mmCIF file of C-alpha atoms and ligand atoms in Angstrom:
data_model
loop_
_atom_site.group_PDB
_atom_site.id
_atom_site.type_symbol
_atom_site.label_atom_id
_atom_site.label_comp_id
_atom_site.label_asym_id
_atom_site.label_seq_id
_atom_site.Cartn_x
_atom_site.Cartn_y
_atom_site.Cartn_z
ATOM 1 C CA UNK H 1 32.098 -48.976 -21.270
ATOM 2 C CA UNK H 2 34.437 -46.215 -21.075
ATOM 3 C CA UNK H 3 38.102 -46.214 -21.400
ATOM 4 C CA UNK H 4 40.444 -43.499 -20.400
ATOM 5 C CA UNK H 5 44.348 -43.903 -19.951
ATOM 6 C CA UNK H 6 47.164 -41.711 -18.334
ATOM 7 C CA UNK H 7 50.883 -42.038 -18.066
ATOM 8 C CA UNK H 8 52.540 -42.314 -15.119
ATOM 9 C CA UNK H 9 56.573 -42.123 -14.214
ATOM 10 C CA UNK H 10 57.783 -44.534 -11.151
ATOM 11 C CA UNK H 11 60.761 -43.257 -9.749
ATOM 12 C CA UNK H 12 63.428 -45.959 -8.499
ATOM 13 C CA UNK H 13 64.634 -45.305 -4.910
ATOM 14 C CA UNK H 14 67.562 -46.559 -6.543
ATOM 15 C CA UNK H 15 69.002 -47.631 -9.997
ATOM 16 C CA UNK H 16 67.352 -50.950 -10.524
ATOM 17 C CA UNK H 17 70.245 -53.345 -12.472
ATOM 18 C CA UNK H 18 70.003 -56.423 -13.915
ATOM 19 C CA UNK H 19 72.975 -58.189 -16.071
ATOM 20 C CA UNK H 20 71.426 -56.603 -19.362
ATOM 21 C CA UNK H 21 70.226 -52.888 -18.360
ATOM 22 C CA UNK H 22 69.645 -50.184 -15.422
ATOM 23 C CA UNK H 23 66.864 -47.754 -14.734
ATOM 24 C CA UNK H 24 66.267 -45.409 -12.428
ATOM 25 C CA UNK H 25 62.627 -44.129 -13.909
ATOM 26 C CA UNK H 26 59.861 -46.364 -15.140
ATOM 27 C CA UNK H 27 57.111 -45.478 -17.665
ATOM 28 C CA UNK H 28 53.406 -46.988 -16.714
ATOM 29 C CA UNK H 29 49.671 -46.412 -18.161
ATOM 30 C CA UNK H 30 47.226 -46.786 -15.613
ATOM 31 C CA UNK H 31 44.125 -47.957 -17.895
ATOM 32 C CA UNK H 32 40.956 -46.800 -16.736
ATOM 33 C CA UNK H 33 37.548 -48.829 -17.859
ATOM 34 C CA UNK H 34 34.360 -47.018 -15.623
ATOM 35 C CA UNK H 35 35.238 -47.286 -12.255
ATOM 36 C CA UNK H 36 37.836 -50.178 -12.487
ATOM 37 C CA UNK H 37 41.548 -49.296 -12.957
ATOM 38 C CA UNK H 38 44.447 -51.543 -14.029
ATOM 39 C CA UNK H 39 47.751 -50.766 -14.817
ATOM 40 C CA UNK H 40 50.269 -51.775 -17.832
ATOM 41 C CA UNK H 41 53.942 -51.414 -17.055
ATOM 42 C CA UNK H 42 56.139 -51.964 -20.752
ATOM 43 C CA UNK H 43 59.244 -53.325 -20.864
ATOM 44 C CA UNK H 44 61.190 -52.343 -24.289
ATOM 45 C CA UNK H 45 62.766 -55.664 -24.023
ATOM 46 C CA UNK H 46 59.567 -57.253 -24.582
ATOM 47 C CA UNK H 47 58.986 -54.246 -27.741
ATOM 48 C CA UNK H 48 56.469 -52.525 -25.627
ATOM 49 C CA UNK H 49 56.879 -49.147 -24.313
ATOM 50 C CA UNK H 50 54.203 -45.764 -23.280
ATOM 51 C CA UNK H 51 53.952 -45.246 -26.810
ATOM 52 C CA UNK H 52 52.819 -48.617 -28.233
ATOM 53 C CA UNK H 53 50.623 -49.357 -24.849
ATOM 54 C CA UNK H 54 48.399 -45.912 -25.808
ATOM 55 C CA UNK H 55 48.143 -47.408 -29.836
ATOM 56 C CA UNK H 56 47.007 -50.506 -28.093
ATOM 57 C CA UNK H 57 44.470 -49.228 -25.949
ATOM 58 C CA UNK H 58 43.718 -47.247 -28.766
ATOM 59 C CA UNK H 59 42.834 -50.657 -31.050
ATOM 60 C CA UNK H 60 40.464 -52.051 -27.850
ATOM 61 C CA UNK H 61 38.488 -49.070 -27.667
ATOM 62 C CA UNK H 62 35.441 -50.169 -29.517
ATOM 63 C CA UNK H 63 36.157 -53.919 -28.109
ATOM 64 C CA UNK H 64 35.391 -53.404 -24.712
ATOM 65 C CA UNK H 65 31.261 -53.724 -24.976
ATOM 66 C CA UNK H 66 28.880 -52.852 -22.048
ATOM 67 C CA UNK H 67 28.908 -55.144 -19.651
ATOM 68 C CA UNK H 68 32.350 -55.992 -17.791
ATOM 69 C CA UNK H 69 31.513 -59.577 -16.817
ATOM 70 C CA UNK H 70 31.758 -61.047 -20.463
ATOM 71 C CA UNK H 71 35.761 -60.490 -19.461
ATOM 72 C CA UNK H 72 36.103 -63.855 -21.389
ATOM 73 C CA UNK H 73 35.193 -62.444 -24.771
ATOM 74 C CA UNK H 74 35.961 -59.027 -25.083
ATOM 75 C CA UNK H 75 39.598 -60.029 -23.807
ATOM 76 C CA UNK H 76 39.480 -62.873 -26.950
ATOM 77 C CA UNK H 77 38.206 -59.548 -29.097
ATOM 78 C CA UNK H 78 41.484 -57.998 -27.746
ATOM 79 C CA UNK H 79 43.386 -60.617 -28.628
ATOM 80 C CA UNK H 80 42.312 -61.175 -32.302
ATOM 81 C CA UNK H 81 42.812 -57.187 -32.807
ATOM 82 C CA UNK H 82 46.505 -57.356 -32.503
ATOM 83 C CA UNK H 83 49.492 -60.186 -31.442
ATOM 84 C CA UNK H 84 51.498 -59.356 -28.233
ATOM 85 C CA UNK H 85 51.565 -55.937 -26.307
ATOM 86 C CA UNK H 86 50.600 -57.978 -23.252
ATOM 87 C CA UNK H 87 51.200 -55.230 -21.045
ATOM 88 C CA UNK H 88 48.308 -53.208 -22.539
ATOM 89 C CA UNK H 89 46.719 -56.317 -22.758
ATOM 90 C CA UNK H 90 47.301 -56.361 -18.724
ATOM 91 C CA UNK H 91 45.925 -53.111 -18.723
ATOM 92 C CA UNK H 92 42.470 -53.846 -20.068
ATOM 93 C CA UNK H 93 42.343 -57.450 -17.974
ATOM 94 C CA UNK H 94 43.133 -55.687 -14.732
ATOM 95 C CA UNK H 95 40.719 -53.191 -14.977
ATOM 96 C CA UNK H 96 38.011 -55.516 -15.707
ATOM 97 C CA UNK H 97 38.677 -57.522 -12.847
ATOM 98 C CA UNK H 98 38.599 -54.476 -10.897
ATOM 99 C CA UNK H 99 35.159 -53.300 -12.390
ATOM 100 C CA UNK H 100 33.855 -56.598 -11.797
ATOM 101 C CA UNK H 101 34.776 -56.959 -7.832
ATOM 102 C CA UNK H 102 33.504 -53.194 -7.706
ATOM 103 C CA UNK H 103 30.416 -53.826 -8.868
ATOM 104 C CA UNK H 104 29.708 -57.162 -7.321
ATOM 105 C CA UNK H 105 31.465 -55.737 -3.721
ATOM 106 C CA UNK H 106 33.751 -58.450 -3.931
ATOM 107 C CA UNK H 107 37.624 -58.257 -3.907
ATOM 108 C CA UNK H 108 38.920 -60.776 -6.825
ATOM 109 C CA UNK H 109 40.915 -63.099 -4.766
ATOM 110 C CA UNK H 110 37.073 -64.033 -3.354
ATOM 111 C CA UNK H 111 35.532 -64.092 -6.571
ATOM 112 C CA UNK H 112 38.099 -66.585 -7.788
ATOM 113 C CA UNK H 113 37.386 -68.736 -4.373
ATOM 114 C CA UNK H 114 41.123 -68.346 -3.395
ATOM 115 C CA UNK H 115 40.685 -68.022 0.473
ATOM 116 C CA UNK H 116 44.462 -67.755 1.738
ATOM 117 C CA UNK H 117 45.470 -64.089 2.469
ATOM 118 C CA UNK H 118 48.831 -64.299 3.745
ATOM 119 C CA UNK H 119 51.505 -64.645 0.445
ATOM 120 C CA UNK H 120 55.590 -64.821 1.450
ATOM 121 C CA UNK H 121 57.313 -62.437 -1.431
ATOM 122 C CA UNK H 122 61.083 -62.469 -2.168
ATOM 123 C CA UNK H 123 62.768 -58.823 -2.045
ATOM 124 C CA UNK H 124 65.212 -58.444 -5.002
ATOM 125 C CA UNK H 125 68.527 -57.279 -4.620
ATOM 126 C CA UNK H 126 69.717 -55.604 -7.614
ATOM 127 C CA UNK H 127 73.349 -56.028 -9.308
ATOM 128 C CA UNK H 128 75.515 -53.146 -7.731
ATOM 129 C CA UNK H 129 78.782 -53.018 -5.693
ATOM 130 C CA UNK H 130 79.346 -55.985 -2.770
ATOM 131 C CA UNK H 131 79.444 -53.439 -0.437
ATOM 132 C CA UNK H 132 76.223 -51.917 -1.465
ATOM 133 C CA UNK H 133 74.465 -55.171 -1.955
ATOM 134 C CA UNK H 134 74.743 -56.459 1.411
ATOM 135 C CA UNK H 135 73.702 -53.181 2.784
ATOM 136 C CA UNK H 136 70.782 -53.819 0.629
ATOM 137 C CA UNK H 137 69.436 -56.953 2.311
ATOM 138 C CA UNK H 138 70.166 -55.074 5.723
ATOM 139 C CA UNK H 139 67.958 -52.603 4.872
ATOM 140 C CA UNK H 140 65.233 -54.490 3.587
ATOM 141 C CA UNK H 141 65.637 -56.922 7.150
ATOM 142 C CA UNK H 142 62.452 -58.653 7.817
ATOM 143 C CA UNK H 143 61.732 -60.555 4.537
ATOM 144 C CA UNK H 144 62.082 -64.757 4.656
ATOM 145 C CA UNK H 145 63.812 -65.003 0.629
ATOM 146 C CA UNK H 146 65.540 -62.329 -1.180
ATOM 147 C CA UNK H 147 65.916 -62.444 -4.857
ATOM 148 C CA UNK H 148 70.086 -62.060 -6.040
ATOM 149 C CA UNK H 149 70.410 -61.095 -9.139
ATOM 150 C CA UNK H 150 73.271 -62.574 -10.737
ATOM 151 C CA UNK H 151 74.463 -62.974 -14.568
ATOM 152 C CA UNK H 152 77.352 -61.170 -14.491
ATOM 153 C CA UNK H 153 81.690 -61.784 -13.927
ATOM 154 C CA UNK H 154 81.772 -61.444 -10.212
ATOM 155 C CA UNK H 155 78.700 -62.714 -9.348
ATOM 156 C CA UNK H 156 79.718 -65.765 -7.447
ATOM 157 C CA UNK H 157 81.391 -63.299 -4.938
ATOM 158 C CA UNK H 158 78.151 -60.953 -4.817
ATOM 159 C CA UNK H 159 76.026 -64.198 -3.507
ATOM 160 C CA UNK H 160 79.116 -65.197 -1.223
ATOM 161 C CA UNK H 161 78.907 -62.097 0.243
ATOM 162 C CA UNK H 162 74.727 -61.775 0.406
ATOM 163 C CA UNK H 163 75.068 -65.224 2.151
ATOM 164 C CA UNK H 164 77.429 -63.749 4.804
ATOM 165 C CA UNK H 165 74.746 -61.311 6.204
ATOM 166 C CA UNK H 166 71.524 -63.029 5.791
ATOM 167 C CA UNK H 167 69.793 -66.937 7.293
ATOM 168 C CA UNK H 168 67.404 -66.355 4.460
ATOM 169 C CA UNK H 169 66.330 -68.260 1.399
ATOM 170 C CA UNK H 170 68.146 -66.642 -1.576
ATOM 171 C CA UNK H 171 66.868 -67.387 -5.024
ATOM 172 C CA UNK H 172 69.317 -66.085 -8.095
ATOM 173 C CA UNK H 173 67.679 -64.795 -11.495
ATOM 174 C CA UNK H 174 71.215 -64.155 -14.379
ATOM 175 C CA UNK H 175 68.968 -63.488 -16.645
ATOM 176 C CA UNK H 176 70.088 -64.955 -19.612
ATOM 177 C CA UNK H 177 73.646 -63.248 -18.466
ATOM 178 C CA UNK H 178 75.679 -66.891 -18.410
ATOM 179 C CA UNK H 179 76.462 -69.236 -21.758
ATOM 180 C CA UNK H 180 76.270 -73.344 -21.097
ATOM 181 C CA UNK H 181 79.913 -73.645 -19.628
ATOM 182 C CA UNK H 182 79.757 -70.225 -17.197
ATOM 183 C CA UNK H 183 76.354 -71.631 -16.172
ATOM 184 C CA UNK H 184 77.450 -75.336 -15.475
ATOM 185 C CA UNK H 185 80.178 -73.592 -13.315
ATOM 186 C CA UNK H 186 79.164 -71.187 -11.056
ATOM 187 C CA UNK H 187 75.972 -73.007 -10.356
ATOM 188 C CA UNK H 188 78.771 -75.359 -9.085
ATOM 189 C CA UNK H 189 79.715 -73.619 -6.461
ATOM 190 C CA UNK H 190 76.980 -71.718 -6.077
ATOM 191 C CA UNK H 191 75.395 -74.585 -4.079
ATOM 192 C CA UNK H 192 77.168 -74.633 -1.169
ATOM 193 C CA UNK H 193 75.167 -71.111 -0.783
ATOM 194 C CA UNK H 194 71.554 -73.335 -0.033
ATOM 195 C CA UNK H 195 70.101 -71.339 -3.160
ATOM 196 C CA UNK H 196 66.455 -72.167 -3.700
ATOM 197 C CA UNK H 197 66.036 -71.381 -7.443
ATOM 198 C CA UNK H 198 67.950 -70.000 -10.031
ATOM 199 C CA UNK H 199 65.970 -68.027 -13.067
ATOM 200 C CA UNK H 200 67.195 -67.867 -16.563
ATOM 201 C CA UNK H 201 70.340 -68.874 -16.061
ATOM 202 C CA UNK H 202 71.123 -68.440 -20.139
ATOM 203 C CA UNK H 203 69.409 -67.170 -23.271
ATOM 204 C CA UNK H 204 66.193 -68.412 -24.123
ATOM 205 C CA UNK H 205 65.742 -70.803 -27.268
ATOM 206 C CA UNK H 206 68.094 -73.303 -26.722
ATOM 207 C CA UNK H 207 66.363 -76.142 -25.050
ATOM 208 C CA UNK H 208 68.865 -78.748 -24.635
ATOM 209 C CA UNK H 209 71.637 -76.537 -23.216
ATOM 210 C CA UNK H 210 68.921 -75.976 -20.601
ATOM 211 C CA UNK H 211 68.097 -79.428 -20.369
ATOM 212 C CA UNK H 212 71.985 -80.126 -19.380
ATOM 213 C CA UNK H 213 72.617 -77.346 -16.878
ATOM 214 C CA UNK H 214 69.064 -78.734 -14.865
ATOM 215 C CA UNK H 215 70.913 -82.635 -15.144
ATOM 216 C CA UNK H 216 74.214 -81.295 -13.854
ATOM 217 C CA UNK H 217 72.792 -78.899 -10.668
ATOM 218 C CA UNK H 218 70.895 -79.721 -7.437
ATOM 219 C CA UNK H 219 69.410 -75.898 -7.553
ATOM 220 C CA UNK H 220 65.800 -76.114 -9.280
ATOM 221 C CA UNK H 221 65.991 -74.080 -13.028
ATOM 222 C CA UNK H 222 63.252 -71.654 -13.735
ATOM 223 C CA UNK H 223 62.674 -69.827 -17.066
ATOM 224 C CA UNK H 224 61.332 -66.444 -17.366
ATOM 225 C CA UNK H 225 62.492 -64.845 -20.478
ATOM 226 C CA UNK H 226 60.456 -65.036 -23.456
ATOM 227 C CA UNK H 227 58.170 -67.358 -21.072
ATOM 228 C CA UNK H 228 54.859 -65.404 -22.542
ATOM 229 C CA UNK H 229 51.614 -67.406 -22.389
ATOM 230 C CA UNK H 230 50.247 -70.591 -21.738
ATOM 231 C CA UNK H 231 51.541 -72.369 -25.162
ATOM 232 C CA UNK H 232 54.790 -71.316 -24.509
ATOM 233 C CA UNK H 233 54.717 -73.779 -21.341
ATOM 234 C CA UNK H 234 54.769 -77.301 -22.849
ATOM 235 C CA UNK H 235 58.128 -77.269 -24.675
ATOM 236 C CA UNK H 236 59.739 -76.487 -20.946
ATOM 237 C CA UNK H 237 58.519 -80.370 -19.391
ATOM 238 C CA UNK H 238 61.282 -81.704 -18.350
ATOM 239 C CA UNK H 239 63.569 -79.146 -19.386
ATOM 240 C CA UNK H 240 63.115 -77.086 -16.460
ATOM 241 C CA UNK H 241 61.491 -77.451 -13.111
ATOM 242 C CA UNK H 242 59.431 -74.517 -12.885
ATOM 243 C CA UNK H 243 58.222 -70.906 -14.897
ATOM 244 C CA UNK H 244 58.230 -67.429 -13.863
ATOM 245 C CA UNK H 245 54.677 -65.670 -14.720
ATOM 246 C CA UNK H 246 54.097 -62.035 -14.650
ATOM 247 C CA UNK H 247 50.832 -60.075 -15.679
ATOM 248 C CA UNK H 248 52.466 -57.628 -17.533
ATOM 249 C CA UNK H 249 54.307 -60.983 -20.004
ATOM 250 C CA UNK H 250 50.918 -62.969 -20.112
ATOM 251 C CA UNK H 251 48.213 -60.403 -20.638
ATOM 252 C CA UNK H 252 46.434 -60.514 -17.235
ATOM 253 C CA UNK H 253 44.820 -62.432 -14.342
ATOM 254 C CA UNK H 254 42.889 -64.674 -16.767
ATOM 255 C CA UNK H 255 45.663 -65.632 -18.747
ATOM 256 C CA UNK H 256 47.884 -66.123 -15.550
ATOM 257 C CA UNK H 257 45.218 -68.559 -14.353
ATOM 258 C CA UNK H 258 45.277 -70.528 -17.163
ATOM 259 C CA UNK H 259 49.163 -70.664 -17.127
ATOM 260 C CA UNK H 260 49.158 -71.861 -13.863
ATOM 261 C CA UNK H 261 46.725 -74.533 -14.803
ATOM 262 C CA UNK H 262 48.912 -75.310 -17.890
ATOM 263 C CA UNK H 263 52.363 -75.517 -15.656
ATOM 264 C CA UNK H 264 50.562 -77.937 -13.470
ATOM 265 C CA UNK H 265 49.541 -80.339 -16.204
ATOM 266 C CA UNK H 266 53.083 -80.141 -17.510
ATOM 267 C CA UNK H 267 54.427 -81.060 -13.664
ATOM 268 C CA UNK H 268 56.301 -77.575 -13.544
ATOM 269 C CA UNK H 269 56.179 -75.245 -10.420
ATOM 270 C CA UNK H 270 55.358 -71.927 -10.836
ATOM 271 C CA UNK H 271 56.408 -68.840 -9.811
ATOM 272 C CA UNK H 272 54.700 -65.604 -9.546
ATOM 273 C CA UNK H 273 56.867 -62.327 -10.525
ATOM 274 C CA UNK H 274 56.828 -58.887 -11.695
ATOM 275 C CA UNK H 275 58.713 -55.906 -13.429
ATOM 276 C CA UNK H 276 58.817 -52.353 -11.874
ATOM 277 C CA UNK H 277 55.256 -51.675 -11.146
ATOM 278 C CA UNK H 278 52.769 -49.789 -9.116
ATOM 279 C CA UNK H 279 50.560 -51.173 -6.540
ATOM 280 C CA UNK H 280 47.892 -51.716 -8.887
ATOM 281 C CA UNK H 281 49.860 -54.363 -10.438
ATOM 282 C CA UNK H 282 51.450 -55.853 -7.712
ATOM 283 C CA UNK H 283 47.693 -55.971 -5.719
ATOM 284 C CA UNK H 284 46.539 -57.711 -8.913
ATOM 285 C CA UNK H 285 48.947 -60.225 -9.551
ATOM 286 C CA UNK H 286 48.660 -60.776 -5.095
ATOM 287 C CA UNK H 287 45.426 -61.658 -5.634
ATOM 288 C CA UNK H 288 46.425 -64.743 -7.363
ATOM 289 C CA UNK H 289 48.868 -65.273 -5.710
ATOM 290 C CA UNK H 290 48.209 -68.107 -3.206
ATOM 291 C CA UNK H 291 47.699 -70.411 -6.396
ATOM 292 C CA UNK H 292 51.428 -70.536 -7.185
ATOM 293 C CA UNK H 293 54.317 -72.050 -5.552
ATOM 294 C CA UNK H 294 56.907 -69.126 -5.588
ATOM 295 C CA UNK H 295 55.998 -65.262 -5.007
ATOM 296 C CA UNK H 296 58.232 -62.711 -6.346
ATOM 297 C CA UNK H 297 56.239 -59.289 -5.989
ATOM 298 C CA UNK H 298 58.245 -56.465 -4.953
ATOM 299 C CA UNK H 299 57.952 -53.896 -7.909
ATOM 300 C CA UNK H 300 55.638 -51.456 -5.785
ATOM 301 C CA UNK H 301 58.625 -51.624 -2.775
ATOM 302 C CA UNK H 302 61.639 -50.310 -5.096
ATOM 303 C CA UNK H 303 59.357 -46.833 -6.269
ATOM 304 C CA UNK H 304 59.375 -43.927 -4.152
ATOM 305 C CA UNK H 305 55.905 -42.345 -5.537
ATOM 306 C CA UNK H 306 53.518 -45.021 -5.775
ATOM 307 C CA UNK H 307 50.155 -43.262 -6.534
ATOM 308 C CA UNK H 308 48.595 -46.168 -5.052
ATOM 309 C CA UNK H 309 48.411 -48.537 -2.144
ATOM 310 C CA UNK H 310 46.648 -52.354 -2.000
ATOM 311 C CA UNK H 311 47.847 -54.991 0.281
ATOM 312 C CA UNK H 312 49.625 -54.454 3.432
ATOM 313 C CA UNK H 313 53.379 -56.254 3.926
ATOM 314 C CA UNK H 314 53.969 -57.504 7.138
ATOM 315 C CA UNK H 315 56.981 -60.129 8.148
ATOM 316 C CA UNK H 316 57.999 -60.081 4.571
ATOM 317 C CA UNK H 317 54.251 -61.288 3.757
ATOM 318 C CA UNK H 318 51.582 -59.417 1.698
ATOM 319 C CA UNK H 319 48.121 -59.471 3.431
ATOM 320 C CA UNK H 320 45.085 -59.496 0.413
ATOM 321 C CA UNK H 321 42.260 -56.597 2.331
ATOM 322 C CA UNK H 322 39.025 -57.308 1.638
ATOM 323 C CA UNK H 323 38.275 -53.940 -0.392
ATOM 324 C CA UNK H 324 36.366 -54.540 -3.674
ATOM 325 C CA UNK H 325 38.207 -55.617 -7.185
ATOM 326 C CA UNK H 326 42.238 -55.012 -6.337
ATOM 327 C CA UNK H 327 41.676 -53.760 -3.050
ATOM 328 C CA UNK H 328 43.456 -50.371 -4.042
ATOM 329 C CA UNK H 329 43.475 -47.094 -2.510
ATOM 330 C CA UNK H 330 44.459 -44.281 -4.241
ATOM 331 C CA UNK H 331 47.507 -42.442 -1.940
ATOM 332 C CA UNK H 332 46.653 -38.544 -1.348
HETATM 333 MG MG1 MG R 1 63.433 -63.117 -13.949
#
């Protein structure tokens, strides 16, 4: 099979900022195997970025064989040719899966007999000014659970005030922006908010501090940083009660099913999220999506030139189409 690979720059409608960094640009590779695309979006957190995706693609070349439906093995061939990069990983998985459904005239949500189309998404409301936050959530009216990031000092005033102009669900992500005693605190008060879920609310790594801070809160604890694969799952039971997943963390749709498999077995929820992506990520990771118990895929609404276009939102829902592979149309 043939790969080719092009960079891409998202554009932010607006500065995107969480408690450790802002952007207001975002550099993706949409990967290209025959007729499928898929798209890898690399964080630098993670040690990814354009550069390392292309020297990755560049490894899986002469791995990808002829014939897209032995997925299972040329990804393992992938896999033994260098650790991590899991957003170029991404890359080759979702333009497998897109191959495949082409070929087969299937969309994947169907080939993987999910039959739900209708998936509730939060919207995420980035760290800026009060002010600007709650005009924010005005703007994006409509949705059913918005997504407050939190993690840094005033935060407890930033979900006050998000509470004042919204009946929705709010779930909180600090990522990793609170230590053990800030955490114990403001999740404290933070209840009296009727928050669904808070993610990461403290560095990765230290599992007992996490342990204490889910003992001492009614609001479920999810972890997302540094939450990779499926054998990074087990050592969470009981330390948490659910895990964030994203494509572009994990490698891909088959790795993502086999995480939520994994999370189940361990008696952890799952949640379904993403980092600033295109539509061709976002329609991947959606058609999955009815597996999980929490949906957080709003990359594709925060860019202003999305090349692509896959499911349609409606009433804060994403509906899967019934178009072949990732149900993607290219945007003219
Ligand atoms: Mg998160």
């Amino acid at each position: 099979m043939n790969l080719k690979y092009e960079s891409f720059e998202l554009k932010l409608k607006e500065p995107f900022t969480i408690s450790r960094s802002s952007i207001d640009t975002k550099k993706v590779v949409y990967v290209r195997i025959d007729e499928g695309i898929g798209e890898a979006s690399p964080s630098t957190y993670y040690g990814e970025n354009e550069g390392t995706v292309k020297a990755a693609l560049e490894l899986f070349r002469n791995e990808l064989g002829d014939d897209p439906l032995e997925i299972e093995s040329t990804l393992e061939k992938i896999n033994s040719r260098i650790a991590g990069n899991f957003s170029a990983k991404a890359g080759i998985d979702l333009a497998l899966h897109d191959l495949i459904g082409k070929r087969l005239n299937l969309p994947v949500h169907k080939l993987l007999g999910i039959t739900k189309k209708e998936i509730e998404t939060s919207y995420t409301i980035g760290l800026d000014t009060i002010k600007r936050m709650q005009e924010k959530v005005k703007e994006a009216s409509g949705f059913l659970v918005y997504k407050v990031k939190v993690g840094v000092e005033n935060d407890l005033k930033m979900v006050e005030a998000v509470r004042e102009v919204t009946n929705a669900k709010i779930r909180l992500d600090a990522n990793c922006g609170w230590d053990l005693k800030e955490a114990l605190k403001k999740l404290r008060v933070l209840e009296k908010f009727d928050i669904e879920l808070i993610e990461q609310p403290i560095q990765p790594g230290n599992l007992e501090d996490l342990r204490i801070i889910r003992e001492n809160t009614d609001i479920p604890v999810y972890v997302d940083e540094w939450l990779m694969t499926s054998k990074d799952i087990p050592q969470y039971m009981g330390k948490a009660d659910g895990i964030n997943i994203k494509l572009m963390k994990c490698g891909g749709i088959r790795e993502a099913l086999k995480m939520i498999h994994t999370a189940r077995a361990c008696n952890l929820k799952v949640m379904l999220g993403c980092m600033i992506e295109s539509s061709v990520g976002i329609s991947a990771a959606a058609q999955i999506a009815p597996l999980v118990d929490y949906v957080d895929l709003d990359g594709n609404l925060l860019i202003s030139n999305d090349p692509y276009s896959g499911p349609e939102l409606k009433n804060g829902k994403w509906i899967l189409n019934d178009l072949p592979g990732l149900g993607l149309k290219q945007v003219q």
